Short mmCIF file of C-alpha atoms and ligand atoms in Angstrom, two decimals:
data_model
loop_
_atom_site.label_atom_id
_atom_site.label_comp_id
_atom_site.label_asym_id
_atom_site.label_seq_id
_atom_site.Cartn_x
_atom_site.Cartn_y
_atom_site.Cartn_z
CA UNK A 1 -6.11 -5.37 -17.04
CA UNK A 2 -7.18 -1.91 -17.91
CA UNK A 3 -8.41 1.15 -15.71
CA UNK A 4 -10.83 -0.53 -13.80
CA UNK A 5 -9.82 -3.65 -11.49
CA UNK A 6 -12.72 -3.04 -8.77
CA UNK A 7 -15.59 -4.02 -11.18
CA UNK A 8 -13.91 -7.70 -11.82
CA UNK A 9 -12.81 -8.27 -8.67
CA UNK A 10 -14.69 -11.73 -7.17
CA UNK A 11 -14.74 -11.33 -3.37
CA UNK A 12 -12.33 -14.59 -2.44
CA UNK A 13 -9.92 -15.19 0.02
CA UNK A 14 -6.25 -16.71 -0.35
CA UNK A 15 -5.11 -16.66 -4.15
CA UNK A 16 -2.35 -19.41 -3.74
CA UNK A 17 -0.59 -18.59 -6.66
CA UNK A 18 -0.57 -16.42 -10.08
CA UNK A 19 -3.47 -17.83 -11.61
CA UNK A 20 -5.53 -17.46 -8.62
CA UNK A 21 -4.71 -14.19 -8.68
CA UNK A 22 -5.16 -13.50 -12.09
CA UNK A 23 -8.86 -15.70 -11.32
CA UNK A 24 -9.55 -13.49 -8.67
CA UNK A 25 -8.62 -9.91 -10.45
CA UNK A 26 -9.06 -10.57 -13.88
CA UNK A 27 -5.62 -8.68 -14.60
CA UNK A 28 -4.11 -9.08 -18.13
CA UNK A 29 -1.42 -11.56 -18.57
CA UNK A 30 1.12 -9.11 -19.04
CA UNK A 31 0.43 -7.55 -15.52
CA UNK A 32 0.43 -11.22 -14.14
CA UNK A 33 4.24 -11.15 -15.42
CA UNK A 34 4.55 -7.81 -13.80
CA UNK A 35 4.01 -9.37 -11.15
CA UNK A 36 5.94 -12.37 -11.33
CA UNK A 37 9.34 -10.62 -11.72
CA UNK A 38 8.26 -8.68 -8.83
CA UNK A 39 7.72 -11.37 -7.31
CA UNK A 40 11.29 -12.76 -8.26
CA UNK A 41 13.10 -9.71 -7.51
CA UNK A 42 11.64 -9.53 -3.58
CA UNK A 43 12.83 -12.91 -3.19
CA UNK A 44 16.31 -11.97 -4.48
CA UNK A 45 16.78 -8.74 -3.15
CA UNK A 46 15.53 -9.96 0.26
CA UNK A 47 18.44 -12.43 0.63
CA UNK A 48 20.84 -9.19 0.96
CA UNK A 49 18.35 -7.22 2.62
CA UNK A 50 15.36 -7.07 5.27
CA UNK A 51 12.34 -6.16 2.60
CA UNK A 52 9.88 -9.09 4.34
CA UNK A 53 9.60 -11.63 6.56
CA UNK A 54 11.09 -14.47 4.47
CA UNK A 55 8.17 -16.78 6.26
CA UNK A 56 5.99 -14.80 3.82
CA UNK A 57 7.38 -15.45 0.94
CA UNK A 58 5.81 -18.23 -0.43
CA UNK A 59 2.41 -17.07 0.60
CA UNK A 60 2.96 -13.71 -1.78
CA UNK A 61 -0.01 -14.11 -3.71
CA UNK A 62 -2.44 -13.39 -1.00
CA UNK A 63 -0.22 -11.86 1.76
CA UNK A 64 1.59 -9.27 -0.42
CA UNK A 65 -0.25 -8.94 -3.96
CA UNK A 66 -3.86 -9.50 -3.40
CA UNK A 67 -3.27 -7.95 0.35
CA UNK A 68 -1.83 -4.79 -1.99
CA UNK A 69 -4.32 -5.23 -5.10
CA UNK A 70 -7.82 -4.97 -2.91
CA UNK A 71 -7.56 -1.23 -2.54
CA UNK A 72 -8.18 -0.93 -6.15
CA UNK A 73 -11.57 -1.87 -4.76
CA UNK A 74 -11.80 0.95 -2.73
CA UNK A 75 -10.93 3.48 -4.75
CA UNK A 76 -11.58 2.26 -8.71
CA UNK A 77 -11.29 5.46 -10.21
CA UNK A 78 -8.31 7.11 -7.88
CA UNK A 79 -4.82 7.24 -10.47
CA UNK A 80 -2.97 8.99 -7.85
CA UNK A 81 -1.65 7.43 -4.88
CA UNK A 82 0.88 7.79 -1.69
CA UNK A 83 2.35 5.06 -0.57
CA UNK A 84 3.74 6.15 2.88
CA UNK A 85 6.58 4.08 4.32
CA UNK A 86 6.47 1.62 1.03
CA UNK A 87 9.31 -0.46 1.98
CA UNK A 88 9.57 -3.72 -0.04
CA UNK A 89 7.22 -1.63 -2.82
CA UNK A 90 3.80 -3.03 -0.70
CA UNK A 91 0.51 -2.13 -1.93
CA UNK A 92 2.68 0.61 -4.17
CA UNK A 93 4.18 -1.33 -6.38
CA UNK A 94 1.57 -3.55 -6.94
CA UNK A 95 -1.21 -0.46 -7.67
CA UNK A 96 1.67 0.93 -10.02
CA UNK A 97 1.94 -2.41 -11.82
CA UNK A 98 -2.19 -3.09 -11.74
CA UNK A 99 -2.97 0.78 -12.77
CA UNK A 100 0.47 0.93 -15.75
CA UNK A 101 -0.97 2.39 -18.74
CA UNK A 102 -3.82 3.87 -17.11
CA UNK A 103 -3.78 7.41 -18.10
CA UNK A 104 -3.11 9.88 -15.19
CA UNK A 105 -1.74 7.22 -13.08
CA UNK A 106 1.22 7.79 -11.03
CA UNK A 107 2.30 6.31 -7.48
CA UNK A 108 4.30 7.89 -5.43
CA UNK A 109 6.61 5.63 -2.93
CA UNK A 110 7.76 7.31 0.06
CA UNK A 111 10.18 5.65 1.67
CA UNK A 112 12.49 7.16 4.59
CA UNK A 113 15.11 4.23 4.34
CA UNK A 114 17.83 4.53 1.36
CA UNK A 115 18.73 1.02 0.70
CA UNK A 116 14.97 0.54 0.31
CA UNK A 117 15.06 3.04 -2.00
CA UNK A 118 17.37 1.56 -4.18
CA UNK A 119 15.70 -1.86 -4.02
CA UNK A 120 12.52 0.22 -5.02
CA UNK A 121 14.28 2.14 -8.04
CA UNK A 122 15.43 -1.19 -9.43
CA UNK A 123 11.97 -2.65 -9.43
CA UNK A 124 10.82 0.25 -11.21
CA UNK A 125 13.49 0.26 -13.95
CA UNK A 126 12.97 -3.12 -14.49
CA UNK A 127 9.32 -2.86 -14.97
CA UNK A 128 8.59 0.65 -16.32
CA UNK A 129 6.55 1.13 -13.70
CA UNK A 130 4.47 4.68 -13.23
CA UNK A 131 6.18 5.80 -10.13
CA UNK A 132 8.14 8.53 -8.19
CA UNK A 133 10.42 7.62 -5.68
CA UNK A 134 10.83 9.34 -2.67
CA UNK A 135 13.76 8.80 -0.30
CA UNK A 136 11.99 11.16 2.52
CA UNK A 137 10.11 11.28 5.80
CA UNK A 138 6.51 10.99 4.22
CA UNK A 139 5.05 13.84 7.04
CA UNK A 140 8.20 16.18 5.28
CA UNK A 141 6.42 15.82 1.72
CA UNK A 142 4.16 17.83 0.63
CA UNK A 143 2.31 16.11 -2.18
CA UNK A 144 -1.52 16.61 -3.65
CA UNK A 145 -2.70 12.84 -4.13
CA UNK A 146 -6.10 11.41 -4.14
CA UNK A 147 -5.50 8.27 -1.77
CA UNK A 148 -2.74 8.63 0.41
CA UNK A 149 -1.81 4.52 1.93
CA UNK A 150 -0.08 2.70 4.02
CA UNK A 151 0.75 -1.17 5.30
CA UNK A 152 2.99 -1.63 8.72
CA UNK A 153 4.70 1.76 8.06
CA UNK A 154 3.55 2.80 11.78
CA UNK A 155 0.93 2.40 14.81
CA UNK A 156 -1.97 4.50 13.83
CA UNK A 157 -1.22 7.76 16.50
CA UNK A 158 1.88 8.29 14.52
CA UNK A 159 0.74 7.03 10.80
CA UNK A 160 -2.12 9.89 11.09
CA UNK A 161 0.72 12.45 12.08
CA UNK A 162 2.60 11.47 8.51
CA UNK A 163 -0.63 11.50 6.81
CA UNK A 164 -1.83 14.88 7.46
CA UNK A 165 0.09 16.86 4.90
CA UNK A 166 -1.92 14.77 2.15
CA UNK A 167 -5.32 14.82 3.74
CA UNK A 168 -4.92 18.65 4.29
CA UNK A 169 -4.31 18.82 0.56
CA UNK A 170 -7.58 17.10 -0.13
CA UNK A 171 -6.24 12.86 -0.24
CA UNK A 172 -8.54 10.10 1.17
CA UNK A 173 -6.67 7.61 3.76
CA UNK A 174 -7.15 3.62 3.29
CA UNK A 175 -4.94 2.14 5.69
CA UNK A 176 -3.94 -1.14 5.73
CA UNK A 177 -4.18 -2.62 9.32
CA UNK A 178 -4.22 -6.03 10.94
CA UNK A 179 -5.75 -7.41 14.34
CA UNK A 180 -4.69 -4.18 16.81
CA UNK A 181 -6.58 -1.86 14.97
CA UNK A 182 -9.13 -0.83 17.87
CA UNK A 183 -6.51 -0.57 20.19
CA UNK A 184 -4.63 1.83 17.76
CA UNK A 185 -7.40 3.89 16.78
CA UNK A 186 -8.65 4.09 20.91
CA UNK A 187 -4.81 5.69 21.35
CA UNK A 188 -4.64 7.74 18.20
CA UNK A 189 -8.50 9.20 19.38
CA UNK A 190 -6.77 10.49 22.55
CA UNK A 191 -4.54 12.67 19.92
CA UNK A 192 -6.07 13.19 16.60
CA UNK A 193 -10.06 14.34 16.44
CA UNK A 194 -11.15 12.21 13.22
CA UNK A 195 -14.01 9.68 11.47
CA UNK A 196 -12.83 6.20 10.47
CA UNK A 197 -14.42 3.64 8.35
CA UNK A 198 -13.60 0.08 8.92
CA UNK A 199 -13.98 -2.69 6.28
CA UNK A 200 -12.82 -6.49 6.08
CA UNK A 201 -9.61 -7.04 4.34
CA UNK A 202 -10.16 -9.40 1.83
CA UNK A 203 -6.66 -11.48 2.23
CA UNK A 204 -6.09 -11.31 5.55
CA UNK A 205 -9.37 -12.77 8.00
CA UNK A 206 -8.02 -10.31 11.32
CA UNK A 207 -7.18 -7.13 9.19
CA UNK A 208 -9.19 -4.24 8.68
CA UNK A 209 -8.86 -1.54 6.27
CA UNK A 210 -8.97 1.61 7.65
CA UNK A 211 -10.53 5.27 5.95
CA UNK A 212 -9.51 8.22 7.57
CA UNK A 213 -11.57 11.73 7.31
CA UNK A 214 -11.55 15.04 9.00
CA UNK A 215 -8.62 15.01 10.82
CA UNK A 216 -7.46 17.39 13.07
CA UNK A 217 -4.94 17.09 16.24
CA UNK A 218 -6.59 17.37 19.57
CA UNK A 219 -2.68 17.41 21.26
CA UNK A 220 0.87 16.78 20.21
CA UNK A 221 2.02 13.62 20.04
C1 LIG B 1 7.63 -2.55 8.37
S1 LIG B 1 8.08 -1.70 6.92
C2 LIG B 1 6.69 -1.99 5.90
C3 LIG B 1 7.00 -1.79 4.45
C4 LIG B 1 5.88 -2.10 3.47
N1 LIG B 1 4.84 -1.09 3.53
C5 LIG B 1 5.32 -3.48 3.67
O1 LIG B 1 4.15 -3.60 4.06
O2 LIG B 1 6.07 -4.45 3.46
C6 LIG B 1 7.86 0.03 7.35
C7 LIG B 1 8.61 0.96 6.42
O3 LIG B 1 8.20 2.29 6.69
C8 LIG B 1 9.34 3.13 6.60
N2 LIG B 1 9.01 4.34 7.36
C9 LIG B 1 8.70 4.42 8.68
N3 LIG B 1 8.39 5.70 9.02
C10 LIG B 1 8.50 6.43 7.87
C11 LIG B 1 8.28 7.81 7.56
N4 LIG B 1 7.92 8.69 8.49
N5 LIG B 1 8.47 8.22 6.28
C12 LIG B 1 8.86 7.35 5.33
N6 LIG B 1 9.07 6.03 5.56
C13 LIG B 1 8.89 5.58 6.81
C14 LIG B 1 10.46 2.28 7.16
O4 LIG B 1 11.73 2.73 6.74
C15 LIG B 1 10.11 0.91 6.60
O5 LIG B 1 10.72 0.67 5.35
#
């Protein structure tokens, strides 16, 4: 798949395996590999380590890649992306494997946790993947992105503290969230002055997707 997922993108829930996917996104065959190995090398690398619940495993075409792979929808044309608190390499590594070749793209994984990091680093080498890897506190960075993301990395008062840095420099926020989202956004109000934007996530029937704008903090956290 080329530049633009978002136009082929067939609103569906639960692709149950790679062709499903590749049904659902219309990504090439070579990024259905992509994501195969990555696939592989999760399931590996989270025998020795804590990357994701191993429950979710065999659900990774809709919990991790198509949960990942929607916020191409969001933001079609956006090539440069934060991925605050990546983790396991979820939605970064999956943006840097639908977006490789696209010109301009890069994805920037911030991750706080070495071992993580390493886990992240070998993903990338094995894949050639379009990223920078960050072993840092995402609030200490201070990088000019257009989207800056995030899935489980923290409860929304804090994730909006660790976000600010990008949205001051001019990023769009598209959070992933799942079923506590009013109750985090009703704490992070009493904080943070901001707008927020809710849509349906498209793998996950309680999560929301959250966009973040204008925000400033009311009081410190
Ligand atoms: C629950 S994991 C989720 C990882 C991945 N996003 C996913 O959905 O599988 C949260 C990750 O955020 C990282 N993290 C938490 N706070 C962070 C911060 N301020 N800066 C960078 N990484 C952070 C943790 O080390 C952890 O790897």
């Amino acid at each position: 798949m080329s530049a633009n997922l978002a136009p082929q993108i067939v609103e569906q829930l639960d692709p149950v395996d790679g062709p499903a996917f590749q049904r659902l996104t219309g990504c090439t065959d070579a990024q259905l590999a992509d994501l195969t190995r990555f696939q592989a090398l999760l399931t590996e690398w989270n025998e020795v380590m804590n990357l994701v619940g191993p429950a979710t495993l065999p659900t990774y075409w809709n919990r991790h890649a198509w949960d990942s792979a929607q916020l191409l929808k969001l933001a079609p044309d956006a090539r440069t992306w934060a991925d605050l608190g990546a983790g396991a390499g979820l939605p970064g590594v999956v943006l840097a494997i639908l977006l490789k070749g696209t010109p301009g793209a890069k994805i920037h994984l911030v991750e706080s946790m070495t071992k993580r990091c390493k886990f992240l680093r070998a993903v990338a080498d094995a894949l050639d993947l379009p990223v920078e890897i960050h072993n840092a506190r995402a609030e200490e960075l201070d990088l000019k992105v257009e989207i800056v993301t995030a899935r489980a990395c923290a409860p929304m008062v804090r994730l909006l503290g660790y976000a600010q840095p990008y949205l001051k420099r001019g990023a769009t926020a598209w959070f992933l969230k799942g079923q506590d989202v009013a109750s985090e956004l009703a704490e992070a109000a009493t904080y943070w002055k901001f707008e927020s934007d809710l849509r349906p996530s498209l793998s996950d029937p309680r999560g929301q997707i959250v966009q973040v704008k204008g925000l400033k903090s009311v009081r410190k956290v």
